[in-house]
mmCIF file of C-alpha atoms and ligand atoms in Angstrom:
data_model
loop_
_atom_site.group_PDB
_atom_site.id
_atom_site.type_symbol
_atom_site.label_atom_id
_atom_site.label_comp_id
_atom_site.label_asym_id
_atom_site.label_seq_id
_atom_site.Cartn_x
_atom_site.Cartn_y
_atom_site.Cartn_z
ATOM 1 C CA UNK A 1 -7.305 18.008 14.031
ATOM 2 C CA UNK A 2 -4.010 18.167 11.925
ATOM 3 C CA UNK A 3 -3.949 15.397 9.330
ATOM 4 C CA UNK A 4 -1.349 13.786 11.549
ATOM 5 C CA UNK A 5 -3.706 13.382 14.375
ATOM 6 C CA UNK A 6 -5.696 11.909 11.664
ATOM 7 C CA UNK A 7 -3.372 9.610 10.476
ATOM 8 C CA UNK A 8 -2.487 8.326 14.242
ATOM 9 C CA UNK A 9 -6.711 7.974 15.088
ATOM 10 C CA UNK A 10 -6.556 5.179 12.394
ATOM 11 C CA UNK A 11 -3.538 4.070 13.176
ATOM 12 C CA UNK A 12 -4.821 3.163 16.818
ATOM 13 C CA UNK A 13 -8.073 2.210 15.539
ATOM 14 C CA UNK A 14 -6.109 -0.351 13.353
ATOM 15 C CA UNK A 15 -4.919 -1.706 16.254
ATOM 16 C CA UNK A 16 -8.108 -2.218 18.075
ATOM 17 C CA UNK A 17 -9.475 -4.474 14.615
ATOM 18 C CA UNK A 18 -6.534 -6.679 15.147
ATOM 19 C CA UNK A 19 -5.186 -7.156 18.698
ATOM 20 C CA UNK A 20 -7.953 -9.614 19.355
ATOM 21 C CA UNK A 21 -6.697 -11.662 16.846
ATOM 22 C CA UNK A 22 -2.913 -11.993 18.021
ATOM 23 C CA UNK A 23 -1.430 -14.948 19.291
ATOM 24 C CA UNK A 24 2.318 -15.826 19.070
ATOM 25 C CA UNK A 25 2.156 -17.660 16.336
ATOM 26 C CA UNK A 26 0.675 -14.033 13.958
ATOM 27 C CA UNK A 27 3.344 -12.577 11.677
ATOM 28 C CA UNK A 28 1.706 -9.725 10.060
ATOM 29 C CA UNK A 29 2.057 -7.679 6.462
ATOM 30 C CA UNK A 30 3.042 -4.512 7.247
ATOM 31 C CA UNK A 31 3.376 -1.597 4.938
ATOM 32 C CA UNK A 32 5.034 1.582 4.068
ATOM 33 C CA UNK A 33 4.478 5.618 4.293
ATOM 34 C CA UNK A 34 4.068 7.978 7.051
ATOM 35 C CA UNK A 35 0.320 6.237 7.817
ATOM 36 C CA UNK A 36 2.149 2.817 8.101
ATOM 37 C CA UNK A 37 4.692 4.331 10.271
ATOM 38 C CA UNK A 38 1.998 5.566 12.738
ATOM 39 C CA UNK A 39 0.669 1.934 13.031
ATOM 40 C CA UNK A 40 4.065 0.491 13.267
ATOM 41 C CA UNK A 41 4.585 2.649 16.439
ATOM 42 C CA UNK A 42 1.551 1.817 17.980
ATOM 43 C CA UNK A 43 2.483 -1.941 17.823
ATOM 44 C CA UNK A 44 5.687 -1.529 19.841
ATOM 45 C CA UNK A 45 3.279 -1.913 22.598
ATOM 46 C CA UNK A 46 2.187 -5.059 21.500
ATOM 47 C CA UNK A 47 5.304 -6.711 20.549
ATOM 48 C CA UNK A 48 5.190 -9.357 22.986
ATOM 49 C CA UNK A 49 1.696 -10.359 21.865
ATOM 50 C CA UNK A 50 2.809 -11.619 18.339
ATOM 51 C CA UNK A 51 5.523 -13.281 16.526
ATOM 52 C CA UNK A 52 6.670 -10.519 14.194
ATOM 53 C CA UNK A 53 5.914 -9.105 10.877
ATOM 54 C CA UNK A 54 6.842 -9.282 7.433
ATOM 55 C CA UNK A 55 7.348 -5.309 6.138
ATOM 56 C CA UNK A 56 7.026 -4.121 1.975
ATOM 57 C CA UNK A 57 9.850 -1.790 2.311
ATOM 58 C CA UNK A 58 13.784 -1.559 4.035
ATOM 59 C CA UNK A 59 12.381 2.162 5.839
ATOM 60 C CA UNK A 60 9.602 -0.164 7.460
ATOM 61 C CA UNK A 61 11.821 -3.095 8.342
ATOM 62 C CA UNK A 62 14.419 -0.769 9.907
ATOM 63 C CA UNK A 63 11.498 1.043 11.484
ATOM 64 C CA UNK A 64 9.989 -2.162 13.023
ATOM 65 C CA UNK A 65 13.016 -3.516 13.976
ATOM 66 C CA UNK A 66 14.421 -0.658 16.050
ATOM 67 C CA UNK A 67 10.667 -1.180 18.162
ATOM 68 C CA UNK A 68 12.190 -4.915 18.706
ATOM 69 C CA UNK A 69 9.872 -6.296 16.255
ATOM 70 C CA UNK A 70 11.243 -9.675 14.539
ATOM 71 C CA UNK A 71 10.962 -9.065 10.644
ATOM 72 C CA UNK A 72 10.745 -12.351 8.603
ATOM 73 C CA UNK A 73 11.226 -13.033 4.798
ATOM 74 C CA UNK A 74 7.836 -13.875 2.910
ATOM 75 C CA UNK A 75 8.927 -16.661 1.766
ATOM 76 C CA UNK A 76 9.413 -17.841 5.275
ATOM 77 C CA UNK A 77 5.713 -16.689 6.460
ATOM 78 C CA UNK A 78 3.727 -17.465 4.068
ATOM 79 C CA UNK A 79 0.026 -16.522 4.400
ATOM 80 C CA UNK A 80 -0.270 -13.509 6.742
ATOM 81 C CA UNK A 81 -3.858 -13.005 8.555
ATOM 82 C CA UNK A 82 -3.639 -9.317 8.004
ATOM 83 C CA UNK A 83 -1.986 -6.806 5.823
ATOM 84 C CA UNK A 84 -1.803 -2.776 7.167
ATOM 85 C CA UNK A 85 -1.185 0.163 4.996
ATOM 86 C CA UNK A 86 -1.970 3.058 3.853
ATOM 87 C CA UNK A 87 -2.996 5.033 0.020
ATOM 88 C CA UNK A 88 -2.638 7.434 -2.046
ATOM 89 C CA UNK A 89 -5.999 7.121 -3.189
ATOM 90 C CA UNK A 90 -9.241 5.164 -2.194
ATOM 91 C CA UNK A 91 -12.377 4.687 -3.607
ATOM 92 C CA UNK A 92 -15.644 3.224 -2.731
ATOM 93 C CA UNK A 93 -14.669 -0.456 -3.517
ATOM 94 C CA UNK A 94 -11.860 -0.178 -1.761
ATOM 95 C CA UNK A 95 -9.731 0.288 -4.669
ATOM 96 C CA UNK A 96 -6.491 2.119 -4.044
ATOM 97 C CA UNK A 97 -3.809 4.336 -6.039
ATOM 98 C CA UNK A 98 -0.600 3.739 -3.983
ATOM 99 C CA UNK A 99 3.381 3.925 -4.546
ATOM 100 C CA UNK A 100 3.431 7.358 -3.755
ATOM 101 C CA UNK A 101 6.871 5.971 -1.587
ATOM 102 C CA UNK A 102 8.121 3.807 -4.288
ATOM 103 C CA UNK A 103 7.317 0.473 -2.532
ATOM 104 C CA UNK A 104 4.271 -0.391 -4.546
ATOM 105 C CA UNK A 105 5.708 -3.302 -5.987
ATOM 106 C CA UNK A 106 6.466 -5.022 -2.135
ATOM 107 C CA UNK A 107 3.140 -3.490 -0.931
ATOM 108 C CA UNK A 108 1.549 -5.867 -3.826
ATOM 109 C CA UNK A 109 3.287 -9.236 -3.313
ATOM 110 C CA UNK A 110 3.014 -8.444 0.874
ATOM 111 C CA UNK A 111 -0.776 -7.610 0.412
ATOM 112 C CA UNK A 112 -1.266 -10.578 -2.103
ATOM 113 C CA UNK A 113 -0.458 -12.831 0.861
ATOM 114 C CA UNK A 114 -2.477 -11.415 2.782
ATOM 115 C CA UNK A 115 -5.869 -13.113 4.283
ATOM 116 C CA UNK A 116 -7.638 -9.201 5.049
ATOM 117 C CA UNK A 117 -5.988 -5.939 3.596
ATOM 118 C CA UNK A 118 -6.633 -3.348 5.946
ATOM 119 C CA UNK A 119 -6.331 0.126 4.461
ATOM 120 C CA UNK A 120 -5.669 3.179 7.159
ATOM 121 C CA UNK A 121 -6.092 6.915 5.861
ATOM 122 C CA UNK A 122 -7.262 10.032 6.640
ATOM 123 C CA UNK A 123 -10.365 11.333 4.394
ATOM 124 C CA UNK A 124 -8.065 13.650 2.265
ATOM 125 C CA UNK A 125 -7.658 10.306 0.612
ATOM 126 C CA UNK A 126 -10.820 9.187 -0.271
ATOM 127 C CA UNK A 127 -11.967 9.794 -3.882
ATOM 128 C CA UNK A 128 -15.065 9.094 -5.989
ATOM 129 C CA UNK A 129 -12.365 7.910 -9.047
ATOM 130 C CA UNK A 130 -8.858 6.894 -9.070
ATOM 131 C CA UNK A 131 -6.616 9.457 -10.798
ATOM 132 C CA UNK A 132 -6.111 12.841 -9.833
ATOM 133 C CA UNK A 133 -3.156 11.254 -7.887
ATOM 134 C CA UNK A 134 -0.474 10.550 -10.381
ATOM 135 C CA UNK A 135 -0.352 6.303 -10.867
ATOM 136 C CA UNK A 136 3.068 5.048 -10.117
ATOM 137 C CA UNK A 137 4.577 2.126 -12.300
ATOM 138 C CA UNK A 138 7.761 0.563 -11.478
ATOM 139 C CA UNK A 139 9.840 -0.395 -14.485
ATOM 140 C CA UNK A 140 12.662 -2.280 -15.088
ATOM 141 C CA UNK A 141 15.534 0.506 -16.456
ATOM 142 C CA UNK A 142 16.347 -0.224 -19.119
ATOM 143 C CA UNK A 143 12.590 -0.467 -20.279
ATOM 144 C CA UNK A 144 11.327 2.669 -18.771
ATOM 145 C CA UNK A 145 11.568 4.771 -22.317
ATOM 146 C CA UNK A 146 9.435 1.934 -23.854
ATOM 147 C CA UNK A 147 7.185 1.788 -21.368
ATOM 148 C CA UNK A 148 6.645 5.227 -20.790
ATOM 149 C CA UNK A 149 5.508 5.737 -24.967
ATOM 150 C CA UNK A 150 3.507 2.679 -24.425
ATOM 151 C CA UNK A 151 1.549 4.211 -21.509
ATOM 152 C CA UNK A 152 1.621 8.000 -23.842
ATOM 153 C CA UNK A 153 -0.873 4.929 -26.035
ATOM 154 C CA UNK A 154 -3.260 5.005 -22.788
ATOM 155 C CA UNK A 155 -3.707 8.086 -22.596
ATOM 156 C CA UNK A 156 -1.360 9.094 -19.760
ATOM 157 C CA UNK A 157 1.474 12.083 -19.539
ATOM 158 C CA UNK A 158 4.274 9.600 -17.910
ATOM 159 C CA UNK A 159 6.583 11.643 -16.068
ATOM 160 C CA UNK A 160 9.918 9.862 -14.913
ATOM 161 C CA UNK A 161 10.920 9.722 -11.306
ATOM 162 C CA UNK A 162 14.024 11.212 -11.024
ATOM 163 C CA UNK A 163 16.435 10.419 -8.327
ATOM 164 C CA UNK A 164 14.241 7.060 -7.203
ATOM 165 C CA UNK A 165 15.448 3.385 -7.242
ATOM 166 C CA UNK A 166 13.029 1.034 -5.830
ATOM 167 C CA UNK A 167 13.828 -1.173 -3.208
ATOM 168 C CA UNK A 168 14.409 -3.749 -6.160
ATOM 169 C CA UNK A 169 17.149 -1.940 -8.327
ATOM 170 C CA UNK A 170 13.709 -0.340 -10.286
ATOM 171 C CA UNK A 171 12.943 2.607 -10.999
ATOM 172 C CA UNK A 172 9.047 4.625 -11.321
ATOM 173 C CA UNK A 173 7.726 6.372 -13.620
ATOM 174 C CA UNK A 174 4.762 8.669 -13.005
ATOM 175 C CA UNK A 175 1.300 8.892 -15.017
ATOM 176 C CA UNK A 176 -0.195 12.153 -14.232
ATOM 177 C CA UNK A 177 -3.581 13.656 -16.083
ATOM 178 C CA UNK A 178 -4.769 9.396 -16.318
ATOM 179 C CA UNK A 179 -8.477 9.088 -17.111
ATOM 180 C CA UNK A 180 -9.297 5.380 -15.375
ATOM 181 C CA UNK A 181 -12.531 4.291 -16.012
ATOM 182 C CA UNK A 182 -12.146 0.686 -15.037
ATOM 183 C CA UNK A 183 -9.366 0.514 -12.133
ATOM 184 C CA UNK A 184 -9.220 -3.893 -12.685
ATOM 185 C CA UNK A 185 -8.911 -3.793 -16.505
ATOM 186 C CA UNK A 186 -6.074 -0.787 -16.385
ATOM 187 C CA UNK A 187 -4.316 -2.647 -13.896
ATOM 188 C CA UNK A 188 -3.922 -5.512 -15.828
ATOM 189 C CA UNK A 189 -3.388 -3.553 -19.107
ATOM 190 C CA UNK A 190 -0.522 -1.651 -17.826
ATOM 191 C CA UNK A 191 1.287 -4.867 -15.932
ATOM 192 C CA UNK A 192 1.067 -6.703 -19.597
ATOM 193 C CA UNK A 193 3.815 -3.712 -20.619
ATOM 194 C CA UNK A 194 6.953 -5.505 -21.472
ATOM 195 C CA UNK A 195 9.332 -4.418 -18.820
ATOM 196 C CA UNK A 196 7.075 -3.063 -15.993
ATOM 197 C CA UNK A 197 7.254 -4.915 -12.910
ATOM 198 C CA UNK A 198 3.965 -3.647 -11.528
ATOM 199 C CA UNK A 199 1.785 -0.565 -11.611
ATOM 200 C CA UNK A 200 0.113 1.376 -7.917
ATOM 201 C CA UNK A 201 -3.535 0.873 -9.044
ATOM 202 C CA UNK A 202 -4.404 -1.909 -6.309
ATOM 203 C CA UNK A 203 -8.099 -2.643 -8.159
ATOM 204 C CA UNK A 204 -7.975 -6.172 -8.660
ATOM 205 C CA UNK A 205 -6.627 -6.915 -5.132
ATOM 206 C CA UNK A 206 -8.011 -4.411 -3.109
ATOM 207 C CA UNK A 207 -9.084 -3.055 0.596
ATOM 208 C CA UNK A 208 -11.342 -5.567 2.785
ATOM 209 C CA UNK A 209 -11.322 -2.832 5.383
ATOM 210 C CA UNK A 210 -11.061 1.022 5.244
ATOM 211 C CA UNK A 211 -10.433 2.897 8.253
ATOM 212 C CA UNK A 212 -10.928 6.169 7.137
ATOM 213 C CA UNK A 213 -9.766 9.100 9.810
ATOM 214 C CA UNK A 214 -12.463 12.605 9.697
ATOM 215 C CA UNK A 215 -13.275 15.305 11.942
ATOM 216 C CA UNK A 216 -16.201 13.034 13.375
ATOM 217 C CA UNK A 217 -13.930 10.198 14.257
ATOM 218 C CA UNK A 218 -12.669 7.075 12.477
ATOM 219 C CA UNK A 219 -15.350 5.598 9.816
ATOM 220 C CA UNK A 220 -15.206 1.599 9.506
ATOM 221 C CA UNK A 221 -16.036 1.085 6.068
ATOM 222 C CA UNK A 222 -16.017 -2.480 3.157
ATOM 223 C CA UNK A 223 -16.196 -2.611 -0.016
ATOM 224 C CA UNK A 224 -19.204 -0.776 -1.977
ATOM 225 C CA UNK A 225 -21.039 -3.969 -3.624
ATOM 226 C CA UNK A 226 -19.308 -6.690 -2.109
HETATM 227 C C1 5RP B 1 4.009 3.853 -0.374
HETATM 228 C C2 5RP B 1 2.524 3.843 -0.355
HETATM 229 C C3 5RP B 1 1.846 4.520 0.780
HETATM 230 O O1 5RP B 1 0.943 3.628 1.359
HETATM 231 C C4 5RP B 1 1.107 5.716 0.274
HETATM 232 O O2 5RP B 1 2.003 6.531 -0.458
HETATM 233 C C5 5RP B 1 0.483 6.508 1.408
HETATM 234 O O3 5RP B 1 1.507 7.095 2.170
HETATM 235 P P1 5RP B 1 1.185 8.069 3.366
HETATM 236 O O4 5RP B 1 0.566 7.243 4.462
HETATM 237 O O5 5RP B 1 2.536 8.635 3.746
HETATM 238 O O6 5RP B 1 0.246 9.152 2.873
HETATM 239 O O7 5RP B 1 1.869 3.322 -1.219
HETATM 240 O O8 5RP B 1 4.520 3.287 -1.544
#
């Protein structure tokens, strides 16, 4: 199995935990990456069966909307019964690394709306501790400098984005070689930064579901200790 095939077995299995739970009333959270883009084209087929869907990112709006999928501001739906997206990184408690596409700041306010955050990836992605992947933080620009010798205080090697603006005007900066010991406190330690909008450790908020795609078929997994 290619790690596409993977990424599509979750995707469908995704949409086995939730169809029973559509009505036409369900606008869903809906997020971003080449996972998320599997699950968005398995729910062309169910289009019909729910309202529409609120998406983290412009590529998953556009991506939604050319499958006829209504996309509504948050603002507008309010509490969604189910968030879908991928990582960059999961570990047992269902705490993620993600913003490996840039939209972790969207994929945080979407998901914090969100009654049940499923998380779909394939088992490259599951780790014993958060880290080897390099933790994206989205800064305000004119901050990023600051922030970056700030996060050089942590213990990080911040490595600017080049090239990237956010879908907010923002722009990332990289922390590669980032020991995290406790996932909820450096979450909160890096968003108290003066001029960072948010940080990809997803540790205070995380997973209620993993659907993790192996060789042996999809694993259904919670939270470790919940
Ligand atoms: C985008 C994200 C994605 O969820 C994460 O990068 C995983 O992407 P993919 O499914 O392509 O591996 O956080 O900002």
């Amino acid at each position: 199995m290619t790690q596409d095939d993977l990424k599509d077995a979750v995707a469908a299995a995704a949409i086995t935990e939730i169809a029973p739970h559509l009505d036409r009333h369900t606008i869903l959270g809906i997020g971003t990456g080449s996972t998320a883009n599997c699950f968005i084209d398995r729910l062309a087929q169910l289009r019909h069966d729910f309202k529409g869907a609120v998406a983290s990112s412009e590529a998953s709006a556009a991506r939604l909307r050319s499958h006829g999928i209504e996309v509504f501001e948050l603002n507008y739906a309010g509490t969604l019964p189910f968030y879908i997206d991928g990582a960059d990184e999961v570990n047992a408690h269902l705490q993620m690394i993600k913003g490996g596409g840039a939209a972790l700041t969207r994929e945080k306010i979407v998901a914090a709306c969100a009654e049940r955050f499923i998380c779909i990836a394939d088992s490259s992605k599951r780790v014993e501790r958060l880290g080897t992947f390099p933790l994206p933080v989205e800064v305000i620009p004119m901050a990023r400098s600051y922030v970056a010798r700030e996060l050089v205080k942590l213990g990080a090697d911040p490595v600017y984005r080049e090239g990237v603006v956010t879908d907010n005007g923002n722009q990332i900066i990289d922390c590669y070689d980032f020991n995290i010991a406790d996932p909820v406190a450096m979450e909160a330690r890096i968003n108290a930064i003066v001029g960072t909008v948010t940080n990809g450790l997803f540790a205070a908020r995380g997973a209620d579901l993993l659907l993790l795609g192996g060789e042996q078929g999809v694993e259904r997994l919670t939270p470790v200790g919940s």
